[in-house]
GROMACS .gro file of N, CA and C in nm:
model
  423
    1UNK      N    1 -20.073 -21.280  12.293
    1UNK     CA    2 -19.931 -21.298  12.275
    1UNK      C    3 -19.911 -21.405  12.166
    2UNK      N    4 -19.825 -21.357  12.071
    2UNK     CA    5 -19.777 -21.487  11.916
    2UNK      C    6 -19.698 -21.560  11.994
    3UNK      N    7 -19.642 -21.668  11.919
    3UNK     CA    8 -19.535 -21.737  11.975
    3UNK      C    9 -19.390 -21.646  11.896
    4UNK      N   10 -19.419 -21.523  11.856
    4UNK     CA   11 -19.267 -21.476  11.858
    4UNK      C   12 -19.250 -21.415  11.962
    5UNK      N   13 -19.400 -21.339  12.045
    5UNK     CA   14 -19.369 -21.249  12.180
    5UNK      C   15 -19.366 -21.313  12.320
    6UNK      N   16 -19.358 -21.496  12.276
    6UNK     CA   17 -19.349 -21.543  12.404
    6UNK      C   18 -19.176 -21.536  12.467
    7UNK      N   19 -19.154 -21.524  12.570
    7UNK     CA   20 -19.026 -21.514  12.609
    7UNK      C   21 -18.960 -21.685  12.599
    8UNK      N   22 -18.861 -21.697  12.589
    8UNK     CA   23 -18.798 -21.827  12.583
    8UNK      C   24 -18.822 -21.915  12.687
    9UNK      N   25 -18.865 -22.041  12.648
    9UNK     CA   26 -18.862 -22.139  12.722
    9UNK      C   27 -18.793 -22.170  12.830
   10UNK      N   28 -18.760 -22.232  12.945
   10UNK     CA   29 -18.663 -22.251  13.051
   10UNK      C   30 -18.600 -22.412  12.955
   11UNK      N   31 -18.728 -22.493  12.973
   11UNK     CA   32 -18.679 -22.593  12.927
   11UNK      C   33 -18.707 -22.593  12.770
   12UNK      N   34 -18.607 -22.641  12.694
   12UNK     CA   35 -18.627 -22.671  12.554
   12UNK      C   36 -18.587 -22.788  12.538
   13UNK      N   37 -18.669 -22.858  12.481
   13UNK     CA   38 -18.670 -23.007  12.390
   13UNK      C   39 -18.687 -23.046  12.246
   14UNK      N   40 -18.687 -23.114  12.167
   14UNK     CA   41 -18.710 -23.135  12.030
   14UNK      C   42 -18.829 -23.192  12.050
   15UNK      N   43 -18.867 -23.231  11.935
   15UNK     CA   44 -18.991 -23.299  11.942
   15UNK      C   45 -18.991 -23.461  11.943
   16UNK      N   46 -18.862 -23.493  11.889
   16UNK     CA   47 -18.838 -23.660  11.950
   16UNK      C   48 -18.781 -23.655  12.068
   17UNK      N   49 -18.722 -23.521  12.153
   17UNK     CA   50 -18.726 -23.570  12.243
   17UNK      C   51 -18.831 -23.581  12.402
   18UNK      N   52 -18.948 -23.425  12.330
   18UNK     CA   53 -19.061 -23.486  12.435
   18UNK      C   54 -19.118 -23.592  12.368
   19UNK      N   55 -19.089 -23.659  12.275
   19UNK     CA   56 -19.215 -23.765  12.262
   19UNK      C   57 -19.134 -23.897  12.343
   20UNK      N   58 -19.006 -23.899  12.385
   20UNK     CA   59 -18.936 -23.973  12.451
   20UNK      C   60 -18.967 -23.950  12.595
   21UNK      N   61 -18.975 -23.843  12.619
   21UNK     CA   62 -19.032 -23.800  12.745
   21UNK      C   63 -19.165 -23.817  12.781
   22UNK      N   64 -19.260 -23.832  12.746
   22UNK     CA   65 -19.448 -23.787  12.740
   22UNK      C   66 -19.508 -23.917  12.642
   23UNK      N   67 -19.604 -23.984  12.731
   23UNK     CA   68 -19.670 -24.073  12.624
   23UNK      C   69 -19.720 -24.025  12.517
   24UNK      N   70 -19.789 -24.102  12.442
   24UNK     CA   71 -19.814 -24.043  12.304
   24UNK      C   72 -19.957 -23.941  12.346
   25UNK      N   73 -20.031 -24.043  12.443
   25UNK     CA   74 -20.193 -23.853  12.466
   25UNK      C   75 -20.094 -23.757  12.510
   26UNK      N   76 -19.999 -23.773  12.619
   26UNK     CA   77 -19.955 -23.661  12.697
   26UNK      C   78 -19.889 -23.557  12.581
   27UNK      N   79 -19.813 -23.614  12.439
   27UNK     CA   80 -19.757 -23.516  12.403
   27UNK      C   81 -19.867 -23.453  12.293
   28UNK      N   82 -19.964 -23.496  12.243
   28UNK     CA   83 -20.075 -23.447  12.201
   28UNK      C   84 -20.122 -23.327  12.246
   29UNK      N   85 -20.187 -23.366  12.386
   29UNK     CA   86 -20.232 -23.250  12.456
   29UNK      C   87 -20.112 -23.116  12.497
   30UNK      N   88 -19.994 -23.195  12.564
   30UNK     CA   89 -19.889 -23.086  12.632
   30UNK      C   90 -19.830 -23.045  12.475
   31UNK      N   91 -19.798 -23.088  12.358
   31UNK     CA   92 -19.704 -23.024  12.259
   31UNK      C   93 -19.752 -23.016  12.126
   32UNK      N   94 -19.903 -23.024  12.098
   32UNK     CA   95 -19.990 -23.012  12.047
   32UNK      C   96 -20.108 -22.964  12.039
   33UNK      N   97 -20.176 -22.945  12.143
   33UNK     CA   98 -20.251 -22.830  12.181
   33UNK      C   99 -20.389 -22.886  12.174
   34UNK      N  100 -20.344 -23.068  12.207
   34UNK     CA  101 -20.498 -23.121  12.205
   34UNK      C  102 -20.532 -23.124  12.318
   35UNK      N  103 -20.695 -23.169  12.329
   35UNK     CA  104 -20.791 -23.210  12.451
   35UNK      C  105 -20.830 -23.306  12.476
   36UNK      N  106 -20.842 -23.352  12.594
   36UNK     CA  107 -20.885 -23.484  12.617
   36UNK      C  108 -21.052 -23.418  12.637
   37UNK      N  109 -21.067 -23.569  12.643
   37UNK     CA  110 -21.234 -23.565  12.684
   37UNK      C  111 -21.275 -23.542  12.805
   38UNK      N  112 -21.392 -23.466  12.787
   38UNK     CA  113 -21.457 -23.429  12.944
   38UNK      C  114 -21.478 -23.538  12.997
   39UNK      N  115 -21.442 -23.532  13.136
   39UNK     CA  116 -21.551 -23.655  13.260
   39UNK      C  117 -21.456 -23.737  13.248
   40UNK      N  118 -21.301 -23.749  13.201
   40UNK     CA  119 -21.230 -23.889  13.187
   40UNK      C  120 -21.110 -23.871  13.242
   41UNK      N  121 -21.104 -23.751  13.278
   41UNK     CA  122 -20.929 -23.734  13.335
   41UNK      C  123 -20.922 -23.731  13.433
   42UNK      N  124 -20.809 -23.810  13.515
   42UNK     CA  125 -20.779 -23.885  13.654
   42UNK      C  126 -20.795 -23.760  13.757
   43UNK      N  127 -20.752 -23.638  13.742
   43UNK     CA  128 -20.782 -23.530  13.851
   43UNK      C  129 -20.943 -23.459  13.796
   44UNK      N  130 -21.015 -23.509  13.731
   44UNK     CA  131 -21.120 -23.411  13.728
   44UNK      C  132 -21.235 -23.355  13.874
   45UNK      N  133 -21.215 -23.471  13.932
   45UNK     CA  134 -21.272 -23.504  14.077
   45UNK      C  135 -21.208 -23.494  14.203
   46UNK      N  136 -21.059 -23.471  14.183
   46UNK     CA  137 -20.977 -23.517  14.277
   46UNK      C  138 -20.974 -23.388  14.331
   47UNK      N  139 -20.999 -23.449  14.499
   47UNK     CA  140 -20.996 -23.327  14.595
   47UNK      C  141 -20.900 -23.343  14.728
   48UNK      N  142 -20.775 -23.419  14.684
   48UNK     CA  143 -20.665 -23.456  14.756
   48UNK      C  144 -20.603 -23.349  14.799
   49UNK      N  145 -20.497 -23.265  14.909
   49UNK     CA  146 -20.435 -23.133  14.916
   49UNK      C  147 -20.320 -23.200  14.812
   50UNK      N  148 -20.265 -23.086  14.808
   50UNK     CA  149 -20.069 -23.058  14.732
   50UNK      C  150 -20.090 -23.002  14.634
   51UNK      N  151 -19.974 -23.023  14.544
   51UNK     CA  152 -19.984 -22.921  14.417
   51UNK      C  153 -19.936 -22.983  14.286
   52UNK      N  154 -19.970 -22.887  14.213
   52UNK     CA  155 -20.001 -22.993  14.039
   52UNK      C  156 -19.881 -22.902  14.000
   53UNK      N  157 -19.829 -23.030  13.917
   53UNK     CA  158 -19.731 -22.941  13.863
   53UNK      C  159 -19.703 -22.983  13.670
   54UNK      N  160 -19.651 -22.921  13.575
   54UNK     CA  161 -19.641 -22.956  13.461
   54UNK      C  162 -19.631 -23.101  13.468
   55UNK      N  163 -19.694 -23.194  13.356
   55UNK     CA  164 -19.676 -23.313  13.341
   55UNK      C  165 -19.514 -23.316  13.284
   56UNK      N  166 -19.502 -23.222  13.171
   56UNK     CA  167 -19.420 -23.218  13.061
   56UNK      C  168 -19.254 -23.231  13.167
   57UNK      N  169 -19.247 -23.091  13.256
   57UNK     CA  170 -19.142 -23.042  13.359
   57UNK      C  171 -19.094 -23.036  13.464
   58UNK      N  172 -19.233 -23.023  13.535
   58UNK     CA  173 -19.189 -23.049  13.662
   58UNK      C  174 -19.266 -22.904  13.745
   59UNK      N  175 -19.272 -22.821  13.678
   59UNK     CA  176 -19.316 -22.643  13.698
   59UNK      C  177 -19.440 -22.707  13.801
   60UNK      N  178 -19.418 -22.593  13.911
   60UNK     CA  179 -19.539 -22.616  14.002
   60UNK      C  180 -19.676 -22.487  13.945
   61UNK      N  181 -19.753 -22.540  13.898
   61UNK     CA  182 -19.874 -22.485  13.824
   61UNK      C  183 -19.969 -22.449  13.896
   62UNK      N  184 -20.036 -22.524  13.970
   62UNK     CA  185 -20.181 -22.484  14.042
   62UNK      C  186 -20.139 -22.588  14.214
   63UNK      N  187 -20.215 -22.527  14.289
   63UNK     CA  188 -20.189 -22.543  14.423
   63UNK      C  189 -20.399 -22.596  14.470
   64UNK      N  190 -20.381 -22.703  14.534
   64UNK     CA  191 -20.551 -22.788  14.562
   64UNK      C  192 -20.584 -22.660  14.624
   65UNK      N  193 -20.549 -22.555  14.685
   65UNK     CA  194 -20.642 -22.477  14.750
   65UNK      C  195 -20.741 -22.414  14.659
   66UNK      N  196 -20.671 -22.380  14.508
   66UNK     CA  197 -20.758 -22.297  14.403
   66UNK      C  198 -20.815 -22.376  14.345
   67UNK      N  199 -20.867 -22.510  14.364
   67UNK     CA  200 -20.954 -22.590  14.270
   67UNK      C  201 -21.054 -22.582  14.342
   68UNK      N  202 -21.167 -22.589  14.200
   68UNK     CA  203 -21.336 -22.598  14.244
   68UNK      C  204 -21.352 -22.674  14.160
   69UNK      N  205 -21.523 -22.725  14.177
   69UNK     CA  206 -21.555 -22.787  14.116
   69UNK      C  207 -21.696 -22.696  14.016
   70UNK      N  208 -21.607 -22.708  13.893
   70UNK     CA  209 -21.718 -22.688  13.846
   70UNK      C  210 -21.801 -22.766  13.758
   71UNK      N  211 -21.785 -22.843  13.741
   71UNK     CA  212 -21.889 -22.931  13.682
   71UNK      C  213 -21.872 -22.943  13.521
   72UNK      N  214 -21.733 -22.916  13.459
   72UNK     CA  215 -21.699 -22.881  13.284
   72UNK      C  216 -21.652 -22.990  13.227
   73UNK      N  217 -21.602 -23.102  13.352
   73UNK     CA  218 -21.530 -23.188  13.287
   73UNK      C  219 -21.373 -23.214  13.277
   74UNK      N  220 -21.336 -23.099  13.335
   74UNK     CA  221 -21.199 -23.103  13.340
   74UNK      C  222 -21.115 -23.025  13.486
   75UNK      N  223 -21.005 -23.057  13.548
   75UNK     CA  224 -20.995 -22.968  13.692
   75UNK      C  225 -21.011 -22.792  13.674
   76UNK      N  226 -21.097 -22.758  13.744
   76UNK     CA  227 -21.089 -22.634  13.739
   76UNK      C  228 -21.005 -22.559  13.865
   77UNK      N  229 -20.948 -22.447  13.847
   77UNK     CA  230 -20.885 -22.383  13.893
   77UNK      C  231 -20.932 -22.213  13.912
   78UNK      N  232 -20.910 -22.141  13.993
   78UNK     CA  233 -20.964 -21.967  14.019
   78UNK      C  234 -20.823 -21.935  14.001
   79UNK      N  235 -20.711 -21.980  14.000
   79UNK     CA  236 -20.550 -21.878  14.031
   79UNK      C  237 -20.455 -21.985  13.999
   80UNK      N  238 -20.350 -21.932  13.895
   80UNK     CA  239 -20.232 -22.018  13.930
   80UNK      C  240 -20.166 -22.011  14.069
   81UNK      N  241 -20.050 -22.090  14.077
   81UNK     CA  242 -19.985 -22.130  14.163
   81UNK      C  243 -19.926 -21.960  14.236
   82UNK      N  244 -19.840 -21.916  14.141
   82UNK     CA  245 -19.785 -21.785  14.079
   82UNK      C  246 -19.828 -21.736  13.976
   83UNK      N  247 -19.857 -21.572  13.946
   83UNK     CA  248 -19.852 -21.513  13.850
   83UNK      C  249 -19.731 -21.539  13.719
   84UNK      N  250 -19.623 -21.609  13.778
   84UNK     CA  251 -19.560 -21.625  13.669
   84UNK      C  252 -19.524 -21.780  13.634
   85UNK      N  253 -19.662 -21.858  13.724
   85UNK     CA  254 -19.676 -21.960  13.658
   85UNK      C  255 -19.696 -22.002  13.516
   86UNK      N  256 -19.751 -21.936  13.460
   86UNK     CA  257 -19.827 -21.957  13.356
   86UNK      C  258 -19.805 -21.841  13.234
   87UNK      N  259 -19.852 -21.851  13.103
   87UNK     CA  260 -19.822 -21.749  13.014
   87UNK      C  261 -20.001 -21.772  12.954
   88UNK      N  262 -20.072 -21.679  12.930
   88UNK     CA  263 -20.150 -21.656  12.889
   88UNK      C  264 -20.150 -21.613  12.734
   89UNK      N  265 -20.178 -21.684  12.632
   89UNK     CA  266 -20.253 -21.656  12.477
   89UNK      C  267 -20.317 -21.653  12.388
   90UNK      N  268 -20.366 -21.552  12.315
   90UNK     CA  269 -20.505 -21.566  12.221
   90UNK      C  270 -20.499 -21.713  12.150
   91UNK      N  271 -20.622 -21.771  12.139
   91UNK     CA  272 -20.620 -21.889  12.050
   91UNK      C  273 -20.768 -21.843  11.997
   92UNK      N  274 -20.754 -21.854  11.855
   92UNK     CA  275 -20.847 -21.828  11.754
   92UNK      C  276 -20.850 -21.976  11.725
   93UNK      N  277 -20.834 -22.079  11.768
   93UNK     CA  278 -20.858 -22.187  11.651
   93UNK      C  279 -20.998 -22.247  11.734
   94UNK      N  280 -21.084 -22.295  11.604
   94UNK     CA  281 -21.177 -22.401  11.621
   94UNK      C  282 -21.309 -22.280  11.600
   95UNK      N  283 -21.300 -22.158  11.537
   95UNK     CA  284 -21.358 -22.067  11.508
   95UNK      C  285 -21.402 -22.048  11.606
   96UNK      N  286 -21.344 -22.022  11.749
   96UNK     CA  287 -21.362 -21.962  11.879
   96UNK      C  288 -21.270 -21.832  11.913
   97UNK      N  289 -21.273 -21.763  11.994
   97UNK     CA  290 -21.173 -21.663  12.052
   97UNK      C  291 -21.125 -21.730  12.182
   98UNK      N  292 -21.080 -21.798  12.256
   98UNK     CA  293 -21.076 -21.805  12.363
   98UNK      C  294 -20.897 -21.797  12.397
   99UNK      N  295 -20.814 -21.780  12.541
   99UNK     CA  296 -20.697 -21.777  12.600
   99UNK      C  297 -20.652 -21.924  12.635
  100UNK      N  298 -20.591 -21.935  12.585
  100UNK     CA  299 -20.503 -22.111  12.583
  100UNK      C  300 -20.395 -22.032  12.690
  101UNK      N  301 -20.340 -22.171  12.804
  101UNK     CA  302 -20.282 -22.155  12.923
  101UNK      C  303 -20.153 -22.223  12.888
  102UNK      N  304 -20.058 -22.203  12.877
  102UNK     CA  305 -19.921 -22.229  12.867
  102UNK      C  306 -19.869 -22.263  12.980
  103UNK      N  307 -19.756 -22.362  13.024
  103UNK     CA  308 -19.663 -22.341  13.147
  103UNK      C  309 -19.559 -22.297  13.103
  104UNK      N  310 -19.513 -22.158  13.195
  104UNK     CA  311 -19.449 -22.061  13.168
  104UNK      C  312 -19.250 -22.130  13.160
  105UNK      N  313 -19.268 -22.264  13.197
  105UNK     CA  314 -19.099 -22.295  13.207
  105UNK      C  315 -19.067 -22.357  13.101
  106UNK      N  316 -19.170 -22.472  13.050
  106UNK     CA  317 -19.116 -22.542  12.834
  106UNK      C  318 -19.258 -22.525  12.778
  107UNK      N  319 -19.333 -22.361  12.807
  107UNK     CA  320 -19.459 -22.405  12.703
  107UNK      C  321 -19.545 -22.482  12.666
  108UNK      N  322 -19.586 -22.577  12.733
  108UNK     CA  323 -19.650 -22.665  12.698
  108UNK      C  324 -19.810 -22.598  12.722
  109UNK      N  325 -19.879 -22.715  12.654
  109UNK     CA  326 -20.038 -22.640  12.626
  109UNK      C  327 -20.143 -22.722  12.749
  110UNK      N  328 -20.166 -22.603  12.849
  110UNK     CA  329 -20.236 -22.696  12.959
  110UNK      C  330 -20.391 -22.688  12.956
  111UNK      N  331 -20.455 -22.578  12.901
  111UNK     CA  332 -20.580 -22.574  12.869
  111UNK      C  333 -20.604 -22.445  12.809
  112UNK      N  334 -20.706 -22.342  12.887
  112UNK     CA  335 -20.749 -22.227  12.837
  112UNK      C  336 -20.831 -22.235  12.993
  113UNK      N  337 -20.837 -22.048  12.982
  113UNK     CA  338 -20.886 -21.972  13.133
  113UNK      C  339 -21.004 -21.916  13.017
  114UNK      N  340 -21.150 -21.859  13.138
  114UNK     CA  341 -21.230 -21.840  13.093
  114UNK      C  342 -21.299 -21.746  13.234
  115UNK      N  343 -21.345 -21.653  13.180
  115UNK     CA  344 -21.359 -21.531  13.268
  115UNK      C  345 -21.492 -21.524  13.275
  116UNK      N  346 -21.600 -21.442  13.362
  116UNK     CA  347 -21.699 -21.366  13.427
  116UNK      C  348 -21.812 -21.522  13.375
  117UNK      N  349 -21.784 -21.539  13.386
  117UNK     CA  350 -21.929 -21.719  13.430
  117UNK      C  351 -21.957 -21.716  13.548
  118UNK      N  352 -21.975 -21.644  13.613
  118UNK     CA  353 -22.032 -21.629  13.740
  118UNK      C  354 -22.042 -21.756  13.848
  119UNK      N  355 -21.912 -21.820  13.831
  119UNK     CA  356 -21.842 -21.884  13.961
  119UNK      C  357 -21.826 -21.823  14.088
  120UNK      N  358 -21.863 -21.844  14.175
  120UNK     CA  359 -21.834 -21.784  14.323
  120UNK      C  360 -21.709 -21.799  14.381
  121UNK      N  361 -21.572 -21.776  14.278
  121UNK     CA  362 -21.485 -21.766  14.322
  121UNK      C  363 -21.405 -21.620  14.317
  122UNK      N  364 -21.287 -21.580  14.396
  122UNK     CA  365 -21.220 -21.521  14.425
  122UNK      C  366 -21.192 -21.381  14.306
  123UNK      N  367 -21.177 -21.477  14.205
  123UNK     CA  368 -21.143 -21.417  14.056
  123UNK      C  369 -21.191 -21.361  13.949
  124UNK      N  370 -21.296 -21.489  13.966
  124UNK     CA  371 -21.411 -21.510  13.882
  124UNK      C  372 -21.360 -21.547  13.719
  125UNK      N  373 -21.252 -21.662  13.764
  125UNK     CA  374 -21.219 -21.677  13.625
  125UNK      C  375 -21.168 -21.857  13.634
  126UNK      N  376 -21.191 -21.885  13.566
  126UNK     CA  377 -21.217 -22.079  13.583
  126UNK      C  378 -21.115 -22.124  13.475
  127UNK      N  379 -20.998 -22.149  13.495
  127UNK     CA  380 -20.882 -22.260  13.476
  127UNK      C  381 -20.922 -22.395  13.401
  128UNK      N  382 -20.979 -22.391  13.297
  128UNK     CA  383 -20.988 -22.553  13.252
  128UNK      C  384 -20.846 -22.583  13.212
  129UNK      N  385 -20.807 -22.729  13.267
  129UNK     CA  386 -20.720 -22.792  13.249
  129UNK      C  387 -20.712 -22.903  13.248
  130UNK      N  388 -20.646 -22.953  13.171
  130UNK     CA  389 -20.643 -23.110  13.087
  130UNK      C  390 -20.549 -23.157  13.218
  131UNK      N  391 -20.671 -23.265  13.286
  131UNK     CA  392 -20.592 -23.357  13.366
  131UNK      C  393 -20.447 -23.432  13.349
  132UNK      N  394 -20.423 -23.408  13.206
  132UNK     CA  395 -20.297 -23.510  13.158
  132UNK      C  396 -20.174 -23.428  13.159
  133UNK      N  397 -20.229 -23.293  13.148
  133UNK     CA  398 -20.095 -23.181  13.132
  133UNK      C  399 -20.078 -23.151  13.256
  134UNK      N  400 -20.127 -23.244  13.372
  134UNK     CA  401 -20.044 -23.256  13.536
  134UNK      C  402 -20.012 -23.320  13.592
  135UNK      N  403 -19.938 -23.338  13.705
  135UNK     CA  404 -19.935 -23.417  13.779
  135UNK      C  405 -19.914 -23.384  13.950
  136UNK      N  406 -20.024 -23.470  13.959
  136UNK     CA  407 -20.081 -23.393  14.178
  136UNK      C  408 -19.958 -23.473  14.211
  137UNK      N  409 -19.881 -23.389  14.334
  137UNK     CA  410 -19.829 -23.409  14.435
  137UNK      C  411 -19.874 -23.423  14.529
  138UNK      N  412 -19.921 -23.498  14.648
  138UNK     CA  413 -19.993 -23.496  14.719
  138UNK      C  414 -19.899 -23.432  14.830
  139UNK      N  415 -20.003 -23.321  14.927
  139UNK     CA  416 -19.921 -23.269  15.046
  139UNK      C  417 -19.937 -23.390  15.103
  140UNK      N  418 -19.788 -23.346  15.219
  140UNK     CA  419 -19.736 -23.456  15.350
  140UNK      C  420 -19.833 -23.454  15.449
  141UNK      N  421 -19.894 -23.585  15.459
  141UNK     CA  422 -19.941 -23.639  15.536
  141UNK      C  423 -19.895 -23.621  15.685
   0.00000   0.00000   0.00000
């Protein structure tokens, strides 16, 4: 999918105004389409229940039941939250092919999904996601 066949945003912002919104890594990664480094982001380990939701919005994204660990460096995930969590699109950059993960309510860039690696999960398809493009809610205690 281009960004002309993505459907419209829920939320729309300018770009001074997520950078008013989002520290300066957060809008890197969420409105720029950068990566943080493996092994350094605050949920890479975290095996707390509740649910992650856009850093950028608020969108509930991934739910602790679908996280594993796989060992990449960044939270992995088998399933969004919802199927219409998320928007799935080709990314050719960095002379790779791989699917960059969008949140489906202001677009923002949460990682890239990666299929048949022979994870023993459900799907068989592993969610890398930039710890910074979330934020855990922890379920009620």
């Amino acid at each position: 999918m281009s960004n002309e066949d993505l459907p419209a945003p829920k939320v729309q912002l300018t770009n001074s105004e997520w950078r008013q919104r989002l520290t300066a890594e957060e809008f890197v990664v969420l409105r720029q389409a950068g990566t943080e480094r493996p092994f350094t982001g605050e949920y890479t380990d975290t095996k707390q229940p509740g649910v992650y939701e856009c850093r950028a919005c608020g969108a509930e994204i991934f739910r602790s039941t679908e996280k594993f660990e796989s060992h990449c460096g960044w939270p992995s995930f088998f399933d969004p939250a919802s199927s219409s969590a998320v928007i799935l699109r080709e990314d050719k950059s960095l002379g790779m092919r791989r699917v960059e993960v969008l949140c489906s309510t202001c677009h923002s860039h949460l990682g890239h999904v990666f299929e048949g690696e022979g994870y023993p999960t459900p799907t068989d398809q592993r969610y890398c996601i930039n710890s910074i493009s979330l934020r855990l809610v922890p379920a009620d205690s």
